[in-house]
XYZ file of C-alpha atoms in Angstrom:
347
model
C 0.107 0.180 -0.352
C 3.016 2.460 1.294
C 4.214 1.300 -1.834
C 1.808 2.193 -4.120
C 0.712 5.697 -2.936
C 4.922 6.307 -3.705
C 4.330 4.854 -6.960
C 1.280 7.693 -7.196
C 3.583 10.332 -5.833
C 6.143 10.158 -8.487
C 4.249 10.454 -10.847
C 2.337 13.217 -9.736
C 5.325 14.893 -9.580
C 6.737 14.074 -12.271
C 3.792 15.425 -14.683
C 4.074 18.884 -12.552
C 7.814 18.873 -12.313
C 7.585 18.845 -16.692
C 5.010 20.539 -16.482
C 6.794 24.181 -15.494
C 9.596 25.609 -16.674
C 13.267 25.137 -15.637
C 12.708 28.790 -13.861
C 14.052 27.796 -10.496
C 13.757 31.919 -9.402
C 14.172 34.947 -11.396
C 13.355 38.506 -11.682
C 11.249 40.649 -14.091
C 11.041 44.886 -14.372
C 9.684 47.022 -15.825
C 8.271 49.760 -17.218
C 4.128 50.644 -17.942
C 1.773 52.660 -19.624
C -1.740 52.589 -18.876
C -5.038 54.374 -20.316
C -7.930 54.141 -17.940
C -12.090 55.066 -18.939
C -14.503 55.143 -16.738
C -16.470 56.642 -13.989
C -17.011 57.252 -10.329
C -20.388 58.323 -8.632
C -21.424 59.385 -5.651
C -24.680 59.338 -3.129
C -26.095 61.046 -0.085
C -29.609 59.482 0.778
C -31.825 61.095 3.533
C -33.597 58.183 5.608
C -37.360 59.461 6.918
C -38.383 58.222 9.653
C -39.612 54.599 7.932
C -36.282 54.226 6.927
C -37.201 54.706 3.925
C -34.897 56.672 1.633
C -34.501 59.531 -0.636
C -31.790 60.887 -3.054
C -29.922 64.203 -2.067
C -27.245 64.183 -3.399
C -25.081 62.347 -6.465
C -21.669 63.226 -8.038
C -20.593 61.523 -11.476
C -17.495 61.555 -12.443
C -15.784 61.084 -15.512
C -12.093 59.328 -16.097
C -12.430 60.093 -19.666
C -9.334 59.215 -21.895
C -6.923 59.086 -19.407
C -3.023 58.137 -18.988
C -0.651 56.775 -15.863
C 2.684 56.169 -16.078
C 4.856 53.527 -13.911
C 6.589 50.326 -12.836
C 6.741 46.744 -12.309
C 8.482 44.056 -10.658
C 7.853 39.776 -10.710
C 9.566 38.180 -8.645
C 9.326 34.092 -10.257
C 9.292 31.006 -9.152
C 8.339 27.655 -10.093
C 5.677 27.191 -8.226
C 3.887 30.488 -8.304
C 4.723 34.110 -8.970
C 4.543 37.228 -6.866
C 3.834 40.576 -8.648
C 4.204 44.180 -7.573
C 3.361 46.976 -9.924
C 2.767 50.970 -9.168
C 1.831 53.427 -11.464
C 0.448 57.722 -11.064
C -2.080 59.472 -12.957
C -0.680 62.858 -15.264
C -2.774 65.842 -13.957
C -5.312 67.273 -17.654
C -8.830 66.910 -17.742
C -11.025 64.331 -17.769
C -14.407 65.097 -19.108
C -16.611 66.573 -17.304
C -18.357 66.464 -13.711
C -22.087 65.938 -13.217
C -23.538 67.381 -9.855
C -27.650 66.512 -9.015
C -29.692 67.448 -5.561
C -33.275 67.324 -4.670
C -33.258 69.957 -1.985
C -37.191 68.650 -2.055
C -36.862 65.495 -0.204
C -39.152 63.884 -4.333
C -38.243 63.052 -7.383
C -38.333 66.592 -8.556
C -35.252 67.258 -9.041
C -34.202 70.513 -8.204
C -30.462 71.519 -8.828
C -27.969 70.802 -11.873
C -24.106 71.711 -12.713
C -21.949 70.506 -15.571
C -18.508 71.005 -14.630
C -15.393 70.541 -16.615
C -13.892 68.112 -14.386
C -10.118 67.580 -14.134
C -7.664 64.943 -12.999
C -4.888 66.501 -10.192
C -3.771 63.573 -9.163
C -3.813 59.871 -9.093
C -2.007 56.671 -7.921
C -2.662 53.169 -7.824
C -1.320 50.057 -6.286
C -0.774 46.203 -7.129
C 0.017 43.278 -5.339
C -0.848 39.630 -6.443
C 0.080 36.438 -5.463
C -0.533 33.995 -8.334
C 0.112 30.146 -8.614
C 1.057 27.690 -11.342
C -1.546 24.098 -11.374
C 0.189 22.783 -15.561
C -3.217 21.375 -16.692
C -1.426 20.258 -20.692
C 2.163 20.830 -21.093
C 1.058 24.681 -22.483
C -1.927 25.295 -20.709
C -2.129 26.273 -16.136
C -4.773 27.252 -14.406
C -3.151 30.458 -12.226
C -5.492 30.930 -8.753
C -4.376 34.261 -7.722
C -5.058 36.414 -4.054
C -4.890 39.827 -4.761
C -4.614 43.364 -3.447
C -5.100 46.848 -5.199
C -5.440 50.594 -4.036
C -6.179 53.078 -6.131
C -6.339 57.345 -5.358
C -7.716 59.678 -7.664
C -8.314 63.967 -7.115
C -10.405 65.363 -8.679
C -11.450 69.365 -9.279
C -14.519 70.970 -11.256
C -13.859 74.437 -13.648
C -15.344 76.424 -15.827
C -19.776 75.360 -14.059
C -23.168 75.960 -15.678
C -26.159 75.608 -13.373
C -29.349 75.950 -13.622
C -31.120 76.188 -9.684
C -34.219 75.836 -8.553
C -34.434 75.993 -4.243
C -32.298 79.448 -4.665
C -33.410 82.773 -5.487
C -30.986 85.330 -7.051
C -31.825 88.905 -4.599
C -31.117 92.580 -6.702
C -27.811 92.600 -5.517
C -26.602 89.301 -7.510
C -26.655 87.133 -4.559
C -28.183 83.439 -3.791
C -30.496 82.936 -1.470
C -32.638 79.635 -1.002
C -36.324 79.640 -2.238
C -38.283 78.434 0.220
C -40.343 76.212 -1.620
C -37.797 74.881 -4.417
C -39.017 73.804 -8.135
C -37.337 71.912 -10.219
C -33.734 73.240 -12.092
C -35.882 72.453 -15.617
C -38.577 75.456 -14.018
C -38.848 78.883 -16.105
C -38.291 80.453 -12.850
C -35.143 78.320 -12.522
C -32.408 80.456 -11.251
C -28.935 79.740 -14.484
C -25.823 80.942 -14.262
C -23.967 80.566 -17.699
C -20.683 79.070 -18.563
C -19.299 82.305 -18.912
C -21.390 84.090 -15.598
C -19.002 81.371 -13.791
C -17.615 83.581 -11.721
C -21.213 83.464 -8.727
C -20.334 79.105 -8.694
C -17.918 77.835 -6.744
C -15.174 74.756 -7.572
C -16.034 71.654 -6.053
C -13.558 68.797 -5.275
C -12.962 65.141 -4.998
C -11.008 62.395 -3.626
C -11.662 59.510 -3.471
C -9.368 55.939 -2.853
C -10.499 52.320 -2.641
C -8.801 49.497 -0.581
C -9.410 45.786 -3.616
C -8.790 42.726 -1.355
C -8.334 39.469 -4.906
C -9.603 36.476 -5.024
C -10.145 34.297 -8.684
C -7.717 33.067 -10.708
C -6.787 32.819 -15.150
C -6.029 30.074 -17.896
C -2.839 30.907 -19.170
C -1.655 29.553 -22.280
C 1.192 29.597 -24.391
C 1.495 28.392 -28.291
C 5.451 29.727 -27.926
C 8.223 30.009 -25.687
C 7.958 33.381 -27.360
C 4.505 34.278 -27.234
C 1.582 33.603 -23.941
C -1.632 35.381 -23.674
C -4.023 34.364 -20.147
C -7.764 35.683 -19.832
C -9.351 35.168 -15.862
C -11.834 36.534 -13.590
C -11.940 38.257 -9.944
C -14.256 39.349 -7.592
C -13.952 41.561 -3.900
C -14.704 38.975 -0.868
C -13.761 43.349 0.755
C -13.852 46.852 -0.576
C -13.055 49.939 1.756
C -14.003 52.826 0.229
C -13.218 56.658 1.560
C -13.977 60.398 -0.394
C -13.627 63.617 1.125
C -15.585 66.727 -0.963
C -14.936 70.244 -0.945
C -16.924 72.701 -1.366
C -16.250 76.213 -1.790
C -17.071 79.618 -1.020
C -15.710 80.733 -3.754
C -13.627 80.443 -6.688
C -10.262 82.088 -5.810
C -11.027 78.898 -2.697
C -9.949 81.090 -0.143
C -12.884 80.400 1.594
C -14.543 76.503 2.946
C -18.591 75.385 2.748
C -17.729 72.718 4.186
C -15.741 69.148 3.645
C -17.926 65.838 3.575
C -16.700 62.319 4.323
C -17.704 58.776 3.003
C -16.840 56.043 4.670
C -17.840 52.511 3.730
C -16.525 48.622 3.780
C -18.273 46.403 1.770
C -18.375 42.646 0.995
C -18.465 40.999 -1.755
C -20.052 44.114 -4.772
C -16.896 44.636 -7.097
C -15.045 42.565 -10.280
C -12.849 42.542 -11.946
C -12.126 40.764 -15.562
C -8.774 40.768 -16.816
C -6.815 39.758 -20.596
C -3.528 39.524 -21.416
C -0.723 39.068 -23.769
C 2.583 38.958 -23.860
C 5.215 38.115 -27.136
C 9.278 38.263 -26.387
C 11.253 39.440 -28.656
C 14.631 38.707 -27.448
C 15.902 36.198 -24.865
C 14.488 37.453 -21.784
C 12.946 40.686 -23.125
C 9.045 41.027 -22.848
C 7.022 42.959 -24.242
C 3.406 42.442 -22.966
C -0.267 44.273 -23.221
C -3.312 43.383 -21.068
C -6.431 44.547 -20.710
C -8.721 44.647 -17.818
C -12.289 45.725 -16.123
C -12.931 46.585 -12.657
C -16.720 47.465 -11.678
C -17.368 48.937 -8.131
C -21.320 47.497 -7.326
C -23.400 50.951 -4.679
C -22.696 50.892 -1.503
C -23.338 52.278 0.858
C -21.645 53.440 4.353
C -21.623 56.906 6.817
C -21.646 60.093 5.670
C -20.115 62.766 7.991
C -19.496 67.081 7.441
C -16.750 68.780 9.491
C -14.454 72.724 8.652
C -11.031 71.464 8.352
C -10.032 68.940 6.549
C -8.351 65.891 9.290
C -10.053 66.338 11.467
C -13.172 67.252 13.363
C -15.941 64.895 11.581
C -19.576 64.030 13.042
C -21.639 61.662 12.145
C -24.584 63.571 9.896
C -27.805 61.424 11.402
C -30.479 60.629 9.507
C -28.552 60.329 6.042
C -25.561 57.495 4.786
C -23.495 57.939 1.774
C -23.429 55.598 -1.898
C -20.811 54.796 -4.235
C -19.183 52.796 -7.124
C -17.549 53.279 -9.874
C -16.588 51.610 -13.445
C -13.421 51.941 -15.195
C -10.991 50.193 -18.249
C -7.152 49.802 -18.080
C -5.167 48.999 -21.306
C -1.715 49.239 -20.120
C 1.187 48.994 -22.460
C 3.834 46.899 -20.213
C 7.839 46.225 -21.361
C 9.976 44.312 -18.603
C 13.359 42.134 -18.966
C 14.695 39.343 -16.826
C 16.753 38.991 -14.422
C 19.000 36.704 -12.526
C 17.803 33.877 -14.318
C 18.290 30.813 -12.586
C 17.557 27.721 -14.579
C 17.001 24.242 -13.674
C 19.856 21.701 -15.030
C 19.945 18.741 -14.138
C 17.057 16.079 -14.567
C 14.448 14.440 -12.251
C 16.049 10.239 -12.536
C 13.611 8.025 -12.069
């Protein structure tokens, strides 16, 4: 019985070992660039005494035609590899931000503005461990665990708005309207873009921390070419954001800061695919595509007059957020310290 078990184990080890590369250890390092397109949406809800939610506010931030630059570092071993990645977003215009408010607690939208959106900064960090389970000589299953961190900082400018919750006095100051009307109402206050000195900008900083579980299939038809595709889900997502609302266009006086904090379970998914080509030994040209969807999740909302402290929870309200984006990565990596197995397994 013991001899049979040892024989079966030996056969399995031979099969698995032959399915792996002869490389015992190597390090890949490289440069990457990325294109990203998508959106982030932020919500505020008010809960009445019956526990029913009414939408108070919605901010739709475009992530349009944005570019990132960064690098990658990967440690390759026979049974698994460990990958690290980091990239920063190039400051640039990024579509528009649409700001909607429901000031009368009904389904009638009272305030609406269209803002030109700018990305001030952005950061992406990735960590991933992938196993290697050979199925056939050219096909490998790679179970995976990973972490990713996303941070982005927006600011608006050139604002056009329609405000059914406001009236304009003879001095040009905005006052609260006793009975708000729709932003489409003829009596709603309209500020065209060229008159935006009366409208103040908004800044938005968002951070998302994802945990990922899943895997992919890697197919390598030739030594110089491989492709993979896989899917992942997130057991846990932490979302944190701060809105900075200014009282004037010169940004010398703050109106208020609003902070949202959300803890979410099993509410994000990722699909990823890529191809790698090696034109010469140890040099790799890679292209990757991935789609990340963070489904609407809910948490608490806070306010303060200071950005870094003094936040108090807003009773009767809760926050919501979701996001959706695609990213295309192009990278060039070089393999260093390539330790090769030269011995043969004895039978």
